[in-house]
Amino acid sequence: MPKHDTPLMDELEKGPWPSFVSDLKRQAEKNPECWDILGQMELSYKDKITHWKHGGIVGVFGYGGGIVGRYSDSPDKFPGVAHFHTVRLNQPSSKFYSTEMLRKVCDLWEKHGSGMTNMHGSTGDMVLLGTRTEELEPLFFDLTHELKWDLGGSGSNLRTPSCCLGKARCEWACYDTQAACHTLTMHYQDEIHRPAFPYKFKFKFSGCANDCVASAARSDFAVIGTWRDNIRINQDEVKKYISGELKAGGGIADSFGAFDIKKDVIGHCPTGCMWMEGGDLKIDDAECTRCMHCINVMPRALRPGVDQGATIMMGAKAPILDGAQLATMVIPFVKPTADNDFEDLIEVIEKAWDWWMEFGKNRERIGETMQRVGLPSFLRVMEVEPIPQHVKEPRCNPYVFWEAAEVEGGWDRDIKEFRERHKM
Amino acid sequence: MGYDPENPMKDRITDIGPPHYERFFPQVIKDNYGKWLYHEIVRPGVLKHVSESGAECYTVRVASARLISIEHIREMCDIADKHCDGILRFTTRNNAEFMVDDEAKVQPLLDDLASRGNKFPVGGTGASVSNMVHTQGWVHCHTPATDASGVVKAVMDEIFDYFVEMKLPAKCKMALACCINMCGAVHASDIAILGIHRKPPMVDNEAITGVCEIPLAISACPLGAIKPAKVTLENGDEIKSVKVNAERCMFCGNCYTMCPAMPLADPEGDGCAILVGGKVSASRTGATFSKLVIPFLPNNPPRWPEVVQAVKKILEAWAKNARKYERIGEWAERIGWERFYEKCDIPFSDKSIDDYRLAYDTWRTTTQFKFTSHIK
């Protein structure tokens, strides 16, 4: 039986989109604290303001992350949510689950928490939403002993890495994103669970430039699949798209009308490196920047090349505090592989961490540290040779930070000697 | 057996990480890992992937509210047990995906999903609006300037057809973050709803000594608007506190993050900004930030009509006017932002002109512009 009147929340049970309110009510039959979630949320809808207190440091012994403390500011009215801590479970790479495993998580959360979840949190974790402090250790015990599963990250540490589904179900994955994500997650368990960084640090792994996990916008360390040879063309299939036998984008839209290769493919090519010649599609691959558009539109005719690997980009973040940053291209091509346990990635990561942990200020994302010291200095730290690919365009101001060693005779000069030749 | 509170460290297991992903692959995925040749979108919400081996994997994508119960997850498990050999997956945009290895298994799965009311709408593929990435809002967060789940529900109810059909010029990725901390990053979305504050923080002098490191609160402000101050409490005690230069405040809330004695949320002050034109993929054009085109709309629960209508208007203006494959930002760039404002019927104000850092990059420095209705 509902514990509180919730006319405003009830309004959100209507409509064609799945209703979290109906779902909360359903769960409340088993976990009565859900009535208090609804009650407190109703109060927020009435007051137009949150009723959660600021912060609260809770966790499990030995870990500095994985649990986020939360307390109600109206525990008398809503005792079921007086404590309402979040538990982050490190999701398996690319979020495939057996129902057997999911049911075990559900049982665990019915026993130790509210029964509400987020599938998933923005960083990638499975989020269990709402439990009491005294449940945390028993939950962690059951999680690690019975489910053989661990917490994800929170705070100034390596956040739970995430990846696209890659080679599992995508023809465009240019390296094994899931293997990379899982291998590095296991390699850096200490960095995930025990905060030792200036601020958060995120890894994201995308198999191609379509970037389904938004690595270029959301991660400090983005590994994005690419290739450096030629797009594979099947001219017979190209002709099938032109004749209308195959649908553009594999059927991306029902409203696009007739396919026009000149307009829909060649016309959108950012480098103008494609043309038709006697019924064949030609590509000047040396000029291609591997944006994926033509491949997206004609998936049966075009495929990424076979010399595949990844580009490493660094320093993306949301606006807090000095403004948003997209990732900066740092290393144009590596070949991440499970054959060497992704040591090419590990080497880059640790070079960046060693420097950032020494020079990064408190609550400074590495992208901000990069901005503060400048890209030339960062490239020196990373021992990467500067190339034109590192910039969109050369600088337009002349204020170069020359070093003494670069200037003939250095910087040591004698003002007296200067004055003998140049009177004041 | 079980946790022993007397011996919390006994038999402790740590740092074992997540379960290995390969344990959860359907057979067709296991057999064809790395061998996929191409894919098609058979109908909205249904993908067909074909392997070099000739094997096929059909995926049915369904929306979820993201904030879901274990009862709902168990229902998903029932569906996966019945149709998908006990496997399902979730996407980065909070959809769930059910996979089968035979075309004949698709329709029974779709029928089953459709028989369960509004719980599992099928869609979110191709030139559609996919599920909205979003944050916690009033259900769980201490810093929000708006709700998350409720706003998303209201918006998606209204534009539902664009999720279950593929009739847009390109894909449209939408997101909501309930404050500028953006734990669900919305700075590179086609359409983003962002909770914002508009009142400077108050200073709770009675509490500040116990809960704040004063220097951290001061240094939290990116604009130097917070200064140290000596304050006399009602009981006569003189304490070290802070004062806020309200005219300098840009309402980022970073001070509140560092100091719980500086709350700034407010029923009238808080609301939503709308940002548009961002994207993450490098397809055609590189990743771009979303631009703030509507600086403020009020919080009007439970259905946020002003926000819903603003989003719908932008979505439909783009759908009507853009060329095939043009994302919202690409369309706005081609026609010019002055034309974008006209086409979307959005009033322009100085609040959309950047005056924060690197602002000059966005000022117009050419005589090339359009004589839209803005020029009187």
Coordinates of N, CA, C and O in Angstrom, one line a residue, chain B residues 50-127:
Chain B
V50 N 25.7 -9.7 -40.0 CA 26.1 -10.9 -40.7 C 27.6 -11.1 -40.7 O 28.4 -10.2 -40.8
S51 N 27.9 -12.4 -40.4 CA 29.3 -12.7 -40.2 C 29.9 -13.3 -41.5 O 29.2 -13.7 -42.4
E52 N 31.2 -13.3 -41.6 CA 31.9 -13.9 -42.7 C 31.5 -15.4 -42.9 O 31.5 -15.9 -43.9
S53 N 31.1 -16.0 -41.7 CA 30.8 -17.4 -41.7 C 29.3 -17.6 -42.3 O 28.9 -18.7 -42.5
G54 N 28.6 -16.5 -42.5 CA 27.2 -16.6 -42.9 C 26.3 -16.5 -41.7 O 25.0 -16.4 -41.9
A55 N 26.8 -16.7 -40.5 CA 25.9 -16.6 -39.3 C 25.3 -15.2 -39.2 O 25.8 -14.2 -39.6
E56 N 24.1 -15.2 -38.6 CA 23.4 -13.9 -38.4 C 23.0 -13.7 -37.0 O 22.7 -14.7 -36.3
C57 N 23.2 -12.5 -36.6 CA 22.7 -12.1 -35.2 C 21.7 -11.0 -35.3 O 22.0 -10.0 -35.9
Y58 N 20.5 -11.2 -34.8 CA 19.5 -10.2 -34.8 C 19.4 -9.6 -33.4 O 19.3 -10.3 -32.4
T59 N 19.4 -8.3 -33.4 CA 19.4 -7.6 -32.1 C 18.1 -6.7 -32.0 O 17.8 -6.0 -33.0
V60 N 17.4 -6.9 -31.0 CA 16.2 -6.0 -30.7 C 16.5 -5.1 -29.6 O 16.9 -5.5 -28.5
R61 N 16.5 -3.8 -29.9 CA 16.9 -2.7 -29.0 C 15.6 -2.1 -28.3 O 14.7 -1.7 -29.0
V62 N 15.6 -2.1 -27.0 CA 14.5 -1.5 -26.3 C 14.9 -0.4 -25.3 O 16.0 -0.5 -24.8
A63 N 14.0 0.5 -25.2 CA 14.3 1.6 -24.2 C 14.2 1.1 -22.8 O 13.6 0.2 -22.5
S64 N 14.9 1.8 -21.9 CA 14.6 1.7 -20.5 C 14.7 3.0 -19.9 O 15.2 4.0 -20.5
A65 N 14.1 3.1 -18.7 CA 14.1 4.4 -18.0 C 15.5 4.7 -17.3 O 15.6 5.7 -16.7
R66 N 16.4 3.8 -17.4 CA 17.7 3.8 -16.7 C 17.6 3.6 -15.2 O 18.3 2.8 -14.6
L67 N 16.6 4.4 -14.6 CA 16.3 4.2 -13.2 C 15.3 3.0 -13.2 O 14.1 3.2 -13.4
I68 N 15.8 1.8 -13.0 CA 15.0 0.7 -13.1 C 15.1 -0.2 -11.9 O 16.2 -0.2 -11.2
S69 N 14.1 -1.0 -11.6 CA 14.1 -1.8 -10.4 C 14.6 -3.2 -10.7 O 14.7 -3.6 -11.9
I70 N 14.9 -4.0 -9.7 CA 15.4 -5.3 -9.9 C 14.2 -6.2 -10.4 O 14.4 -7.2 -11.1
E71 N 13.0 -5.8 -10.0 CA 11.8 -6.6 -10.6 C 11.8 -6.4 -12.1 O 11.5 -7.3 -12.8
H72 N 12.1 -5.2 -12.6 CA 12.1 -4.9 -14.0 C 13.3 -5.7 -14.7 O 13.1 -6.3 -15.7
I73 N 14.4 -5.7 -14.0 CA 15.6 -6.5 -14.5 C 15.2 -8.0 -14.6 O 15.5 -8.7 -15.6
R74 N 14.5 -8.5 -13.6 CA 14.1 -9.9 -13.6 C 13.1 -10.2 -14.7 O 13.2 -11.2 -15.3
E75 N 12.3 -9.2 -15.0 CA 11.4 -9.4 -16.2 C 12.2 -9.4 -17.5 O 11.9 -10.2 -18.4
M76 N 13.2 -8.6 -17.6 CA 14.1 -8.6 -18.7 C 14.8 -10.0 -18.8 O 14.9 -10.6 -19.9
C77 N 15.2 -10.5 -17.7 CA 15.8 -11.9 -17.6 C 14.8 -12.9 -18.1 O 15.2 -13.9 -18.8
D78 N 13.5 -12.8 -17.7 CA 12.5 -13.8 -18.1 C 12.5 -13.8 -19.7 O 12.4 -14.8 -20.3
I79 N 12.5 -12.5 -20.2 CA 12.4 -12.4 -21.7 C 13.6 -13.1 -22.4 O 13.5 -13.8 -23.3
A80 N 14.8 -12.8 -21.8 CA 16.0 -13.3 -22.4 C 16.1 -14.8 -22.2 O 16.6 -15.5 -23.1
D81 N 15.6 -15.3 -21.1 CA 15.5 -16.8 -20.9 C 14.6 -17.5 -21.9 O 14.9 -18.5 -22.4
K82 N 13.5 -16.8 -22.2 CA 12.5 -17.4 -23.1 C 13.0 -17.3 -24.6 O 12.8 -18.3 -25.3
H83 N 13.7 -16.2 -25.0 CA 13.9 -16.0 -26.4 C 15.4 -16.1 -26.7 O 15.8 -16.3 -27.9
C84 N 16.3 -15.8 -25.8 CA 17.7 -15.4 -26.2 C 18.7 -16.3 -25.4 O 19.8 -15.9 -25.2
D85 N 18.4 -17.5 -25.1 CA 19.3 -18.4 -24.4 C 19.9 -17.8 -23.2 O 21.1 -18.0 -22.8
G86 N 19.2 -16.9 -22.5 CA 19.6 -16.4 -21.2 C 20.7 -15.3 -21.3 O 21.5 -15.2 -20.3
I87 N 20.8 -14.6 -22.4 CA 21.8 -13.5 -22.4 C 21.1 -12.2 -22.9 O 20.2 -12.2 -23.7
L88 N 21.5 -11.1 -22.3 CA 21.1 -9.8 -22.8 C 22.2 -8.8 -22.6 O 23.2 -9.1 -21.9
R89 N 22.1 -7.6 -23.2 CA 23.1 -6.6 -22.9 C 22.5 -5.2 -22.8 O 21.3 -5.1 -23.2
F90 N 23.3 -4.3 -22.3 CA 22.9 -2.9 -22.2 C 23.8 -2.1 -23.1 O 25.0 -2.4 -23.2
T91 N 23.3 -1.0 -23.6 CA 24.1 -0.1 -24.4 C 24.6 1.1 -23.6 O 24.1 1.3 -22.5
T92 N 25.5 1.9 -24.1 CA 26.0 3.0 -23.4 C 24.9 4.1 -23.3 O 25.0 5.0 -22.5
R93 N 23.8 4.0 -24.0 CA 22.7 5.0 -23.9 C 21.5 4.4 -23.1 O 20.4 4.8 -23.3
N94 N 21.8 3.4 -22.3 CA 20.8 2.9 -21.4 C 19.7 2.1 -22.1 O 18.6 2.0 -21.5
N95 N 19.9 1.7 -23.3 CA 18.9 0.8 -23.9 C 19.3 -0.7 -23.5 O 20.5 -0.9 -23.1
A96 N 18.4 -1.6 -23.6 CA 18.7 -3.0 -23.4 C 18.6 -3.6 -24.8 O 17.9 -3.2 -25.7
E97 N 19.4 -4.7 -25.0 CA 19.4 -5.4 -26.3 C 19.2 -6.9 -26.1 O 19.9 -7.5 -25.3
F98 N 18.3 -7.4 -26.8 CA 18.0 -8.9 -26.9 C 18.5 -9.4 -28.2 O 18.1 -8.9 -29.2
M99 N 19.3 -10.5 -28.1 CA 19.9 -11.0 -29.4 C 19.4 -12.4 -29.7 O 19.3 -13.2 -28.7
V100 N 19.0 -12.7 -30.9 CA 18.7 -14.0 -31.3 C 19.5 -14.4 -32.6 O 20.0 -13.5 -33.3
D101 N 19.6 -15.7 -32.9 CA 20.5 -16.1 -34.0 C 19.7 -16.5 -35.2 O 20.3 -17.2 -36.1
D102 N 18.4 -16.2 -35.3 CA 17.6 -16.7 -36.4 C 16.5 -15.7 -36.6 O 15.8 -15.3 -35.6
E103 N 16.3 -15.4 -37.9 CA 15.2 -14.4 -38.2 C 13.8 -14.9 -37.7 O 13.0 -14.0 -37.2
A104 N 13.6 -16.2 -37.6 CA 12.3 -16.7 -37.2 C 12.1 -16.4 -35.7 O 10.9 -16.4 -35.3
K105 N 13.1 -16.1 -35.0 CA 12.9 -15.9 -33.6 C 12.6 -14.4 -33.3 O 12.4 -14.0 -32.1
V106 N 12.7 -13.5 -34.3 CA 12.6 -12.1 -34.0 C 11.1 -11.7 -33.7 O 10.9 -11.1 -32.7
Q107 N 10.2 -12.2 -34.5 CA 8.8 -11.8 -34.4 C 8.2 -12.2 -33.0 O 7.6 -11.4 -32.3
P108 N 8.4 -13.5 -32.6 CA 7.9 -13.9 -31.3 C 8.5 -13.0 -30.2 O 7.8 -12.7 -29.2
L109 N 9.8 -12.6 -30.3 CA 10.4 -11.7 -29.3 C 9.7 -10.4 -29.3 O 9.3 -9.8 -28.3
L110 N 9.5 -9.8 -30.5 CA 8.8 -8.5 -30.6 C 7.4 -8.6 -30.1 O 7.0 -7.7 -29.4
D111 N 6.7 -9.7 -30.3 CA 5.3 -9.8 -29.8 C 5.3 -9.9 -28.3 O 4.5 -9.3 -27.7
D112 N 6.3 -10.6 -27.8 CA 6.4 -10.7 -26.3 C 6.6 -9.3 -25.7 O 6.0 -8.9 -24.8
L113 N 7.6 -8.6 -26.3 CA 7.9 -7.3 -25.7 C 6.7 -6.4 -25.8 O 6.4 -5.6 -24.9
A114 N 6.0 -6.4 -26.9 CA 4.8 -5.5 -27.2 C 3.7 -5.9 -26.2 O 2.8 -5.0 -25.9
S115 N 3.7 -7.1 -25.7 CA 2.6 -7.5 -24.9 C 2.7 -7.0 -23.4 O 1.9 -7.2 -22.6
R116 N 3.8 -6.3 -23.1 CA 4.1 -5.9 -21.8 C 3.9 -4.4 -21.6 O 4.7 -3.8 -20.9
G117 N 2.9 -3.9 -22.1 CA 2.5 -2.5 -21.9 C 3.6 -1.6 -22.4 O 4.2 -1.8 -23.5
N118 N 3.9 -0.5 -21.7 CA 4.9 0.5 -22.2 C 6.3 0.2 -21.7 O 7.1 1.1 -21.7
K119 N 6.5 -1.0 -21.2 CA 7.8 -1.2 -20.5 C 9.0 -1.4 -21.5 O 10.1 -1.1 -21.1
F120 N 8.7 -1.9 -22.7 CA 9.9 -2.2 -23.6 C 9.7 -1.7 -25.0 O 9.6 -2.5 -26.0
P121 N 9.6 -0.4 -25.2 CA 9.4 0.1 -26.6 C 10.7 -0.2 -27.4 O 11.8 0.0 -26.9
V122 N 10.4 -0.6 -28.6 CA 11.5 -1.0 -29.5 C 11.9 0.1 -30.4 O 11.0 0.7 -31.1
G123 N 13.1 0.5 -30.5 CA 13.5 1.6 -31.4 C 15.0 2.0 -31.1 O 15.8 1.3 -30.7
G124 N 15.2 3.3 -31.4 CA 16.5 3.9 -31.1 C 17.6 3.5 -32.0 O 18.8 3.7 -31.6
T125 N 17.3 3.1 -33.2 CA 18.4 2.8 -34.2 C 18.3 3.8 -35.4 O 17.3 4.4 -35.6
G126 N 19.4 3.9 -36.1 CA 19.4 4.7 -37.3 C 19.1 6.2 -37.1 O 19.5 6.8 -36.1
A127 N 18.3 6.7 -38.0 CA 17.9 8.1 -38.0 C 16.8 8.4 -37.0 O 15.7 8.8 -37.4

